Each structure stands twice: as structure tokens, then as C-alpha cells.
């Protein structure tokens, strides 16, 4: 019997478990470990709460977790509670699927002022991530800004702009819903260093902005090249740019505005003890398509500034790390050690992009350690004994189902669940 440990229960971890199960059948046991007793990584803590259909992908992961050869072991943090070297003693291979949970920094003066928050923090706050339950983002001002031109920036801007009514059916946590409902925001500026042809926003996410109850998206037509220039764009991007262009036809008759400010590079954040404004330099594209400052600057008022410019992985002791992700070649980090998902390739692609990643690594493992052979490693048994000796009590998949049932039972009307936002509440729900 082969034993495999996958560290991280997000999409990459689950697709890898699925692939290993297919490759080995009943010749292997796969343990999916997570620092939390609740699985699914960014499906729970990242994907927007008003995009429930996307979150439904977790049903597929449930099937994997329920299959005979796979176990979920929660409440264990690798690198803190147990080292990777120790895991390698118990398992034939260890696959790191730990994602990329840290916000990249802007690297400009003033970004540490109160009022400047990373998108991982802000998204975690409204999605019930326990590390960010107390974020309390300042929502009392009339102006906010989101820095970045990808879908995460759009998620943040949309969540700031929706009405309480528009969150019906979502699983936004109650504390965030109440705070957003009481917000004084009138203008959310979305800043991008380059232009409409360089966005990483997808049509579905952009399309939604044209139909918000209380907010209207605003663009400056002068930021756009002639419409013929859209022709050679890749079809998805062309659709996004067409949607953006269409925003100029919308009547600006709603109380809130979402202003797309292109060719705008933040150079400094200023304020009296807290963020009040961003100083922005106007840019143009150079020959290589990069943003080049023009020297012209202006101010964008904002008492809440959300940076959505990318993420990096958490380093784990003794695992080679390049500052953003684990150093790997096609997913292989070293002998019997692999990475998948965002920990392997950095924060890009959709949920589905993690599937080929997991399958590729599972194929490599199966080629190196064929089914039927055995190196005598004991898997979860040894791990659990070690954890027990350290006073750590792991949780299992049944514990998660109990937590989920309680969250579902606690749901406010019209919402599928009310997530617990404190780890001790998770543990209380399973009688600890
Ligand atoms: C705000 C946001 C919105 C998104 N929206 C969409 C969307 O609408 N559609 C879409 O297709 N994609 C979306 N994505 C992208 C998608 O979420 C990612 O592609 C996917 O989650 C990456 O999967 P992963 O398994 O690599 O990482 P993650 O989902 O981050 O999972 C990592 C897991 O590892 C665990 N972990 C981390 N460190 C340790 C440790 N030391 N020990 C034990 N466990 C650990 C974490 O708790 C977590 O469960 C979004 C991403 C973000 C950030």
C-alpha cells in the first residue's frame, strides 16, 4: 500500500487526490491535510460570496473526500505542527498544495497607513476567514479605491458597491454584510497601471457591473484605442473590452459610481495618520507594452484602499522558495516532494486550471512509484501518533460535515449558511 500526503485542501489538493485515486485505485491511501478543520481553501475563503454557482464545485471535492481511499485531516499546520521532513518519513510522497495566501506589496510610500488593506485580507473578512475577522475596514468615508485590474479587484469593487438586497442568496458573513450596509461609500475607483487592452478581467465579472442596483460603472472613452484595435484581441479579452466600452452608454443615475481609471500608477499614499488619498502618475504604454510614467500626477481621494495586485505562497521551513512560490520543475521540488496549484505556479488561472496541474503531478508520482510496490511507510497512523505526542488533535471529514450542518442551520433567511469566523466556534461545533 502506498501512502500520500497532500498539504492543502483547496482545488489543487482535491484534484491531485482525485488523480492519485484514479492512478492507484485501492493500492494507495491519500490524506488531504489542512491547517483548518474546514476544507476547500479559496473556494470557501476567496471566491466571492455572491457567486454561489462557482462555490458549488466543492460538491465534486466532497465526492473525492467521501471515497474509500481518501481522508481529510484538518487542524494541522505543516511547518508548525509537523515538518515536511517528518511527513516524508510517514508518506511515499508529499504534495504541497498550500496556495498563495499573502498579498503582494505595492512597494510605495504610505502603503502601511491604516486604511490600506490587501485584497486577501478584505476578501477573507467578507468570506469569514478567521485571520481577518477583526479587519474592520474603514467604510465611513465616501471614497474607496481598488488597485489592480484583475477579477479579484472587480470582486472587491462589486462587493463594496452592492446593496444588502443584492447579497440575498450569498453566504457573505453577517459582520461584513452589516458593515457594508452601513457604509457611506459613493465612489470606488479601480486603478490600473495600463489600459483597457491589458486588463485581466473576464466578461462574466465585467458584465455584472452593468446591472447593479445602486452603482454604475464609469469609463473614460479617451482611454480606449480606436474600436478597430480590438479586432486582433483574443476573443475573451475582446468581449471584456467591448463590455467596458459599453459602460459609456449607461445612464449615470445611480447613487454609487465605480470609476475605471486606466493608465494610472500609484506612486504614494498620503494622509494624516491614515490613508486619505493616493497620488497617481499618469502612464502610457512603452514599445514593449509596459507602463511608462509621464511625470503628470494627480490625486485620487480614498479612505479605504484595497490592493489587488497578486499573491505569494507562505514559505515552509526547508522547502526551497523563490519569494513567490516553491521552487519546482514541472511540479517536482525534490525527492518525493511536489507542489501543485498556486504553490506550484503562482496565483494565476481559474479553479479549473488546477486540475491539469494535479493530474500531471499524480502521473509523475505514479511513474516513479508504481502501484503494487511498497516502501513500508505507514501513512496517517504514524502521523497521528506524532501529533498526539505533541498535543495536537486533528479533525476529520465527519467533523467538517458537523461544522457545515451547524453553519447551514445558523443561516439567516435567504442565505445558504452563516459561516463561523472563529476557530474555537468550529471546535465547539464538533464538541471540543
Ligand atoms: C479573491 C479570489 C477570488 C477568486 N475567484 C475565482 C473565481 O470566481 N473563479 C475561479 O475560477 N477562480 C477564482 N479564484 C482562483 C481560485 O480560487 C484558485 O485558482 C484556487 O483556489 C487555487 O487553488 P489552490 O489549491 O492552489 O490554493 P487554495 O485554494 O488557496 O488552497 C490552499 C489550502 O492550503 C491550506 N494551507 C495553506 N498552508 C498550509 C499549511 N502550512 N499547512 C496546512 N494547510 C495549509 C489552506 O488552508 C488552503 O485550504 C479566486 C481567487 C481569489 C484569491
Coordinates of C-alpha atoms and ligand atoms in Angstrom, one line a residue:
X1 CA 0.0 0.0 0.0
X2 CA 1.3 3.5 -1.0
X3 CA 0.6 6.5 1.3
X4 CA 0.4 10.0 0.0
X5 CA 0.0 13.3 1.9
X6 CA -1.4 16.3 0.2
X7 CA -0.9 19.5 2.2
X8 CA -3.8 21.9 1.5
X9 CA -7.5 21.2 0.8
X10 CA -8.1 23.8 -1.9
X11 CA -8.9 22.9 -5.6
X12 CA -5.3 21.9 -6.3
X13 CA -5.2 19.5 -3.4
X14 CA -8.5 17.9 -4.3
X15 CA -7.8 17.5 -8.0
X16 CA -4.4 15.8 -7.1
X17 CA -6.2 13.5 -4.7
X18 CA -8.7 12.6 -7.4
X19 CA -5.9 11.9 -9.9
X20 CA -3.9 9.8 -7.4
X21 CA -7.0 7.8 -6.7
X22 CA -7.6 7.2 -10.4
X23 CA -3.9 6.2 -10.8
X24 CA -3.6 3.8 -7.9
X25 CA -7.2 2.6 -7.3
X26 CA -7.2 0.7 -4.0
X27 CA -3.4 0.4 -3.9
X28 CA -2.9 3.8 -2.2
X29 CA -4.3 5.9 0.6
X30 CA -4.4 9.7 0.2
X31 CA -4.5 12.0 3.2
X32 CA -5.5 15.6 2.5
X33 CA -4.2 17.8 5.3
X34 CA -5.2 21.3 6.1
X35 CA -4.4 23.9 8.8
X36 CA -8.2 24.4 9.2
X37 CA -10.9 21.9 10.2
X38 CA -12.9 23.3 7.2
X39 CA -11.7 22.3 3.7
X40 CA -11.7 23.9 0.2
X41 CA -9.2 26.7 0.6
X42 CA -10.2 29.7 -1.6
X43 CA -13.5 28.1 -2.6
X44 CA -14.6 28.9 0.9
X45 CA -12.4 31.9 1.7
X46 CA -11.7 33.6 -1.7
X47 CA -14.4 33.1 -4.3
X48 CA -17.0 35.8 -4.0
X49 CA -19.9 35.0 -1.7
X50 CA -22.4 36.3 -4.4
X51 CA -21.0 33.7 -6.9
X52 CA -22.6 30.6 -5.3
X53 CA -22.7 28.6 -8.5
X54 CA -18.9 28.7 -8.6
X55 CA -18.6 27.6 -5.0
X56 CA -20.7 24.6 -5.9
X57 CA -17.5 23.0 -7.3
X58 CA -16.9 21.9 -3.7
X59 CA -19.6 19.2 -4.2
X60 CA -17.2 17.5 -6.6
X61 CA -14.5 17.7 -3.9
X62 CA -17.0 16.2 -1.4
X63 CA -17.2 13.1 -3.6
X64 CA -13.4 12.8 -3.5
X65 CA -13.3 13.2 0.3
X66 CA -16.0 10.6 0.7
X67 CA -14.3 8.0 -1.5
X68 CA -12.7 5.0 0.3
X69 CA -9.1 5.8 -0.3
X70 CA -9.1 9.5 0.7
X71 CA -9.2 11.0 4.2
X72 CA -9.3 14.6 5.3
X73 CA -7.1 15.5 8.2
X74 CA -7.8 19.1 9.4
X75 CA -6.5 21.3 12.2
X76 CA -2.8 20.5 11.3
X77 CA -0.5 23.2 10.1
X78 CA 2.5 21.8 8.2
X79 CA 5.7 23.7 9.1
X80 CA 4.4 24.5 12.5
X81 CA 2.8 21.3 14.0
X82 CA 4.7 18.9 11.9
X83 CA 7.6 19.4 9.4
X84 CA 7.8 18.4 5.8
X85 CA 10.7 16.1 6.7
X86 CA 8.6 14.3 9.2
X87 CA 5.8 13.9 6.7
X88 CA 8.2 12.4 4.3
X89 CA 9.1 9.7 6.9
X90 CA 5.4 8.7 7.0
X91 CA 4.4 9.1 3.4
X92 CA 5.8 7.9 0.0
X93 CA 5.3 11.3 -1.4
X94 CA 4.2 14.7 -0.1
X95 CA 2.4 17.2 -2.4
X96 CA 2.3 20.8 -1.3
X97 CA -1.0 22.5 -2.3
X98 CA -0.8 25.3 0.1
X99 CA -1.9 28.1 -2.3
X100 CA -0.7 31.7 -2.2
X101 CA -2.4 33.4 0.7
X102 CA -0.3 36.6 1.1
X103 CA -0.9 39.9 -0.7
X104 CA 2.0 41.2 -2.8
X105 CA 3.1 44.6 -1.6
X106 CA 2.9 47.7 -3.8
X107 CA 6.3 48.9 -2.7
X108 CA 5.3 52.6 -2.4
X109 CA 5.5 55.1 0.5
X110 CA 2.4 55.2 2.7
X111 CA 1.1 51.6 2.0
X112 CA 1.4 50.8 5.7
X113 CA -1.0 53.6 6.7
X114 CA -4.2 52.4 8.4
X115 CA -6.9 52.2 5.7
X116 CA -4.7 50.3 3.2
X117 CA -5.6 46.7 3.2
X118 CA -4.6 43.8 0.9
X119 CA -7.3 42.0 -1.1
X120 CA -6.5 38.7 0.7
X121 CA -7.4 40.5 4.0
X122 CA -10.5 42.2 2.6
X123 CA -11.8 39.1 0.8
X124 CA -11.0 37.0 3.8
X125 CA -13.0 39.4 6.0
X126 CA -16.2 39.2 4.0
X127 CA -15.8 35.4 3.4
X128 CA -15.3 34.5 7.1
X129 CA -11.6 33.8 7.2
X130 CA -10.7 33.6 10.9
X131 CA -7.4 35.5 10.4
X132 CA -9.3 38.6 9.1
X133 CA -12.5 38.5 11.2
X134 CA -11.3 41.7 13.1
X135 CA -10.1 43.6 10.0
X136 CA -12.9 46.2 10.4
X137 CA -12.1 48.0 7.1
X138 CA -12.9 51.7 7.2
X139 CA -16.2 52.2 5.4
X140 CA -17.1 55.6 6.9
X141 CA -15.7 57.7 4.0
X142 CA -17.3 58.5 0.7
X143 CA -14.3 57.3 -1.5
X144 CA -12.5 54.0 -1.8
X145 CA -10.0 52.7 -4.3
X146 CA -9.1 49.3 -5.5
X147 CA -5.6 48.9 -7.1
X148 CA -5.4 46.2 -9.7
X149 CA -7.1 45.3 -13.0
X150 CA -7.9 41.6 -12.5
X151 CA -11.1 39.7 -11.3
X152 CA -10.1 40.0 -7.6
X153 CA -10.1 43.8 -8.0
X154 CA -13.6 43.6 -9.6
X155 CA -14.8 41.3 -6.8
X156 CA -13.7 43.8 -4.2
X157 CA -15.2 46.8 -6.0
X158 CA -18.5 44.9 -6.6
X159 CA -18.8 43.8 -3.0
X160 CA -18.2 47.4 -1.9
X161 CA -21.0 48.6 -4.3
X162 CA -23.8 46.1 -3.7
X163 CA -26.9 46.8 -1.6
X164 CA -28.0 44.5 1.2
X165 CA -30.8 43.2 -1.0
X166 CA -28.3 42.2 -3.7
X167 CA -26.5 39.9 -1.2
X168 CA -29.6 37.7 -0.9
X169 CA -28.7 34.1 -1.6
X170 CA -25.0 34.8 -0.9
X171 CA -23.0 33.4 2.0
X172 CA -21.3 36.7 2.9
X173 CA -20.7 36.7 6.7
X174 CA -23.1 38.7 8.8
X175 CA -20.5 41.1 10.3
X176 CA -19.4 42.1 6.7
X177 CA -22.9 42.4 5.4
X178 CA -23.9 44.8 8.3
X179 CA -20.7 46.9 7.9
X180 CA -21.1 47.2 4.1
X181 CA -24.8 48.1 4.5
X182 CA -23.8 50.9 6.8
X183 CA -21.1 52.2 4.5
X184 CA -21.0 55.8 3.3
X185 CA -19.2 54.9 0.1
X186 CA -20.2 56.8 -3.0
X187 CA -17.2 56.3 -5.3
X188 CA -15.0 53.3 -5.8
X189 CA -12.1 54.0 -8.2
X190 CA -10.4 51.0 -9.8
X191 CA -6.9 51.9 -10.7
X192 CA -4.9 50.1 -13.4
X193 CA -1.3 50.9 -14.5
X194 CA -2.0 50.1 -18.1
X195 CA -5.0 50.3 -20.4
X196 CA -8.2 48.5 -21.3
X197 CA -6.4 46.1 -23.6
X198 CA -4.2 44.9 -20.7
X199 CA -6.9 44.0 -18.2
X200 CA -7.2 40.6 -16.7
X201 CA -10.9 40.9 -16.1
X202 CA -13.3 38.3 -17.6
X203 CA -16.6 39.1 -19.4
X204 CA -18.9 37.5 -16.8
X205 CA -17.4 39.6 -13.9
X206 CA -17.5 42.8 -16.0
X207 CA -20.9 42.1 -17.4
X208 CA -22.4 42.0 -13.9
X209 CA -21.3 45.6 -13.2
X210 CA -23.8 46.9 -15.8
X211 CA -26.7 45.6 -13.8
X212 CA -26.1 46.7 -10.2
X213 CA -28.9 48.1 -8.2
X214 CA -27.2 51.2 -6.8
X215 CA -23.9 51.5 -8.7
X216 CA -23.0 52.4 -12.2
X217 CA -19.6 51.7 -13.8
X218 CA -17.9 54.7 -15.4
X219 CA -15.2 54.7 -18.1
X220 CA -13.4 57.5 -20.0
X221 CA -13.7 56.8 -23.7
X222 CA -10.4 58.7 -24.2
X223 CA -8.6 55.8 -22.5
X224 CA -9.6 53.4 -25.3
X225 CA -7.9 52.9 -28.6
X226 CA -10.0 53.1 -31.8
X227 CA -12.5 50.2 -31.8
X228 CA -10.8 48.5 -34.8
X229 CA -7.8 47.9 -32.5
X230 CA -9.9 45.4 -30.6
X231 CA -10.1 43.1 -33.6
X232 CA -6.9 41.2 -33.0
X233 CA -7.5 40.6 -29.3
X234 CA -8.1 37.1 -28.0
X235 CA -11.9 36.6 -28.0
X236 CA -12.4 36.6 -24.2
X237 CA -10.4 39.8 -23.9
X238 CA -12.2 41.4 -26.8
X239 CA -15.5 40.6 -25.2
X240 CA -14.3 42.2 -21.9
X241 CA -13.1 45.3 -23.7
X242 CA -16.5 45.6 -25.6
X243 CA -18.3 45.4 -22.3
X244 CA -16.1 48.1 -20.9
X245 CA -16.7 50.3 -23.9
X246 CA -20.5 49.7 -23.4
X247 CA -20.4 51.3 -19.9
X248 CA -20.1 54.7 -21.6
X249 CA -23.8 54.2 -22.8
X250 CA -25.1 53.6 -19.3
X251 CA -27.0 56.5 -17.6
X252 CA -25.0 57.7 -14.5
X253 CA -28.2 57.9 -12.5
X254 CA -27.4 55.7 -9.5
X255 CA -26.1 56.9 -6.1
X256 CA -22.7 55.0 -6.4
X257 CA -20.1 55.1 -9.0
X258 CA -17.4 52.6 -9.9
X259 CA -14.8 54.6 -11.8
X260 CA -12.3 52.8 -14.1
X261 CA -9.1 54.8 -14.0
X262 CA -6.7 53.4 -16.6
X263 CA -3.1 54.4 -17.2
X264 CA -2.9 55.3 -13.5
X265 CA 0.2 54.2 -11.5
X266 CA 0.0 54.7 -7.7
X267 CA 3.2 56.4 -6.5
X268 CA 2.4 57.2 -2.9
X269 CA -0.4 57.0 -0.3
X270 CA -0.9 60.1 1.8
X271 CA -2.9 61.1 4.9
X272 CA -2.8 62.4 8.4
X273 CA -2.1 59.2 10.3
X274 CA -4.3 57.2 8.0
X275 CA -4.9 56.9 4.3
X276 CA -6.8 59.8 2.7
X277 CA -5.6 59.9 -0.9
X278 CA -3.4 58.1 -3.5
X279 CA -1.0 60.1 -5.6
X280 CA -1.2 58.6 -9.0
X281 CA 1.1 59.1 -12.0
X282 CA -0.4 59.1 -15.5
X283 CA 1.2 56.5 -17.6
X284 CA 1.5 55.5 -21.3
X285 CA 2.5 52.2 -22.9
X286 CA 6.1 51.8 -24.0
X287 CA 7.2 49.8 -27.0
X288 CA 7.1 46.5 -25.0
X289 CA 3.6 47.3 -23.7
X290 CA 4.8 48.1 -20.2
X291 CA 3.5 51.2 -18.3
X292 CA 5.9 54.2 -18.5
X293 CA 5.3 57.2 -16.2
X294 CA 4.6 60.5 -18.0
X295 CA 5.5 62.7 -15.0
X296 CA 2.0 64.0 -14.7
X297 CA 0.5 63.3 -11.3
X298 CA -3.0 63.7 -9.7
X299 CA -4.8 62.7 -6.5
X300 CA -7.4 60.1 -6.0
X301 CA -9.3 60.5 -2.7
X302 CA -9.8 57.3 -0.8
X303 CA -10.0 56.5 2.9
X304 CA -10.2 52.7 2.1
X305 CA -7.6 51.4 -0.3
X306 CA -7.6 47.8 -1.3
X307 CA -4.5 46.4 -3.1
X308 CA -5.3 43.6 -5.5
X309 CA -2.1 43.1 -7.3
X310 CA -1.3 39.4 -6.7
X311 CA -0.3 36.9 -4.1
X312 CA 2.6 34.9 -2.8
X313 CA 2.9 31.5 -1.1
X314 CA 3.8 31.1 2.6
X315 CA 7.3 29.7 2.9
X316 CA 7.7 26.4 4.7
X317 CA 10.9 25.6 6.5
X318 CA 13.5 23.7 4.4
X319 CA 11.4 23.8 1.3
X320 CA 13.1 25.9 -1.5
X321 CA 11.2 29.1 -2.1
X322 CA 11.7 31.8 -4.7
X323 CA 9.9 34.6 -2.8
X324 CA 6.5 33.9 -4.5
X325 CA 6.1 30.1 -4.8
X326 CA 8.0 26.9 -4.1
X327 CA 11.0 26.3 -6.5
X328 CA 9.9 23.3 -8.7
X329 CA 10.4 21.8 -12.1
X330 CA 7.0 20.8 -13.6
X331 CA 5.8 20.4 -10.0
X332 CA 8.7 18.4 -8.6
X333 CA 10.5 20.1 -5.8
X334 CA 12.9 17.3 -4.8
X335 CA 12.9 13.6 -3.9
X336 CA 9.3 12.6 -3.1
X337 CA 8.3 16.2 -2.7
X338 CA 6.0 18.1 -5.1
X339 CA 3.9 21.2 -5.5
X340 CA 0.6 21.8 -7.2
X341 CA -1.8 24.7 -7.8
X342 CA -0.8 28.2 -6.7
X343 CA 2.0 26.9 -4.6
X344 CA 3.5 25.5 -7.8
X345 CA 2.8 28.1 -10.4
X346 CA 1.9 31.3 -8.6
X347 CA -1.5 33.0 -8.4
X348 CA -2.9 32.7 -11.9
X349 CA -5.7 30.9 -13.7
X350 CA -9.1 29.7 -12.8
X351 CA -10.2 26.9 -10.4
X352 CA -10.1 24.5 -13.4
X353 CA -6.5 25.4 -14.2
X354 CA -5.5 23.5 -11.0
X355 CA -6.9 20.2 -12.4
X356 CA -4.3 19.5 -15.1
X357 CA -1.7 20.6 -12.6
X358 CA -2.8 17.9 -10.1
X359 CA -3.1 15.2 -12.8
X360 CA 0.4 16.0 -14.2
X361 CA 2.0 15.6 -10.8
X362 CA 0.0 12.5 -10.0
X363 CA 1.2 10.9 -13.3
X364 CA 4.8 11.7 -12.3
X365 CA 4.4 10.1 -8.9
X366 CA 2.7 7.0 -10.4
X367 CA 5.6 6.7 -12.9
X368 CA 8.2 7.0 -10.1
X369 CA 6.4 4.8 -7.5
X370 CA 4.3 2.3 -9.3
X371 CA 1.3 0.7 -7.6
X372 CA 1.9 -2.7 -6.2
X373 CA 5.4 -1.8 -4.9
X374 CA 5.8 -0.7 -1.3
X375 CA 8.4 1.1 0.8
X376 CA 6.8 0.2 4.1
X377 CA 5.8 3.7 5.2
X378 CA 2.8 3.8 7.5
X379 CA 1.0 7.0 6.5
X380 CA -1.7 8.5 8.8
X381 CA -1.1 6.1 11.6
X382 CA 2.4 7.4 12.3
X383 CA 1.4 11.0 11.7
X384 CA -1.5 10.8 14.1
X385 CA 0.7 9.3 16.8
X386 CA 3.3 12.1 16.4
X387 CA 0.6 14.7 16.5
X388 CA -0.9 13.1 19.6
X389 CA 2.5 13.2 21.3
X390 CA 2.5 17.0 20.6
X391 CA -1.0 17.5 22.0
X392 CA -2.5 18.3 18.6
X393 CA -5.9 16.8 17.9
X394 CA -6.6 16.6 14.2
X395 CA -10.2 16.7 12.8
X396 CA -11.7 14.6 10.1
X397 CA -14.2 14.8 7.3
X398 CA -17.1 13.9 9.6
X399 CA -16.1 16.8 11.8
X400 CA -16.3 19.1 8.8
X401 CA -19.8 17.8 8.0
X402 CA -20.9 18.6 11.5
X403 CA -19.5 22.1 11.2
X404 CA -21.2 22.5 7.9
X405 CA -24.5 21.3 9.2
X406 CA -24.3 23.8 12.1
X407 CA -23.4 26.6 9.7
X408 CA -26.3 25.7 7.5
X409 CA -28.7 25.6 10.4
X410 CA -27.4 29.1 11.5
X411 CA -28.1 30.6 8.1
X412 CA -30.1 33.9 8.0
X413 CA -33.2 33.8 5.8
X414 CA -32.2 33.6 2.1
X415 CA -28.6 32.6 2.8
X416 CA -27.3 29.1 2.4
X417 CA -25.1 29.3 5.6
X418 CA -23.7 31.6 8.3
X419 CA -20.0 30.7 8.5
X420 CA -18.3 30.5 11.8
X421 CA -15.5 33.1 11.8
X422 CA -13.6 31.9 14.9
X423 CA -11.6 28.6 15.1
X424 CA -13.0 28.0 18.6
X425 CA -16.5 28.0 17.2
X426 CA -15.5 25.4 14.7
X427 CA -14.2 23.2 17.5
X428 CA -17.3 23.9 19.7
X429 CA -19.5 22.7 16.8
X430 CA -17.7 19.3 17.0
X431 CA -17.9 19.1 20.7
X432 CA -14.3 20.0 21.6
Ligands
LIG1 C1 -10.4 36.6 -4.1 C2 -10.3 35.4 -5.1 C3 -11.4 35.1 -5.9 C4 -11.3 34.1 -6.8 N1 -12.4 33.9 -7.6 C5 -12.4 32.9 -8.5 C6 -13.5 32.7 -9.4 O1 -14.5 33.3 -9.3 N2 -13.4 31.7 -10.3 C7 -12.2 30.9 -10.5 O2 -12.2 30.1 -11.3 N3 -11.1 31.1 -9.7 C8 -11.2 32.1 -8.7 N4 -10.1 32.3 -7.9 C9 -8.9 31.5 -8.1 C10 -9.0 30.1 -7.3 O3 -9.5 30.4 -6.0 C11 -7.6 29.5 -7.3 O4 -7.3 29.1 -8.6 C12 -7.6 28.2 -6.4 O5 -8.2 28.4 -5.2 C13 -6.1 27.8 -6.1 O6 -6.1 26.6 -5.5 P1 -5.0 26.1 -4.5 O7 -5.5 24.7 -4.1 O8 -3.7 26.2 -5.2 O9 -5.0 27.1 -3.3 P2 -6.0 27.4 -2.2 O10 -7.4 27.4 -2.7 O11 -5.5 28.7 -1.6 O12 -5.9 26.3 -1.1 C14 -4.7 26.2 -0.2 C15 -5.1 25.4 1.0 O13 -3.9 25.1 1.7 C16 -4.1 25.3 3.1 N5 -2.8 25.5 3.7 C17 -2.0 26.6 3.5 N6 -0.9 26.5 4.2 C18 -1.0 25.4 4.9 C19 -0.1 24.7 5.9 N7 1.1 25.2 6.2 N8 -0.5 23.6 6.5 C20 -1.7 23.0 6.1 N9 -2.6 23.6 5.2 C21 -2.2 24.7 4.6 C22 -5.1 26.4 3.2 O14 -5.8 26.4 4.4 C23 -6.0 26.1 2.0 O15 -7.1 25.3 2.4 C24 -10.1 33.3 -7.0 C25 -9.0 33.6 -6.2 C26 -9.1 34.7 -5.2 C27 -7.9 35.0 -4.4

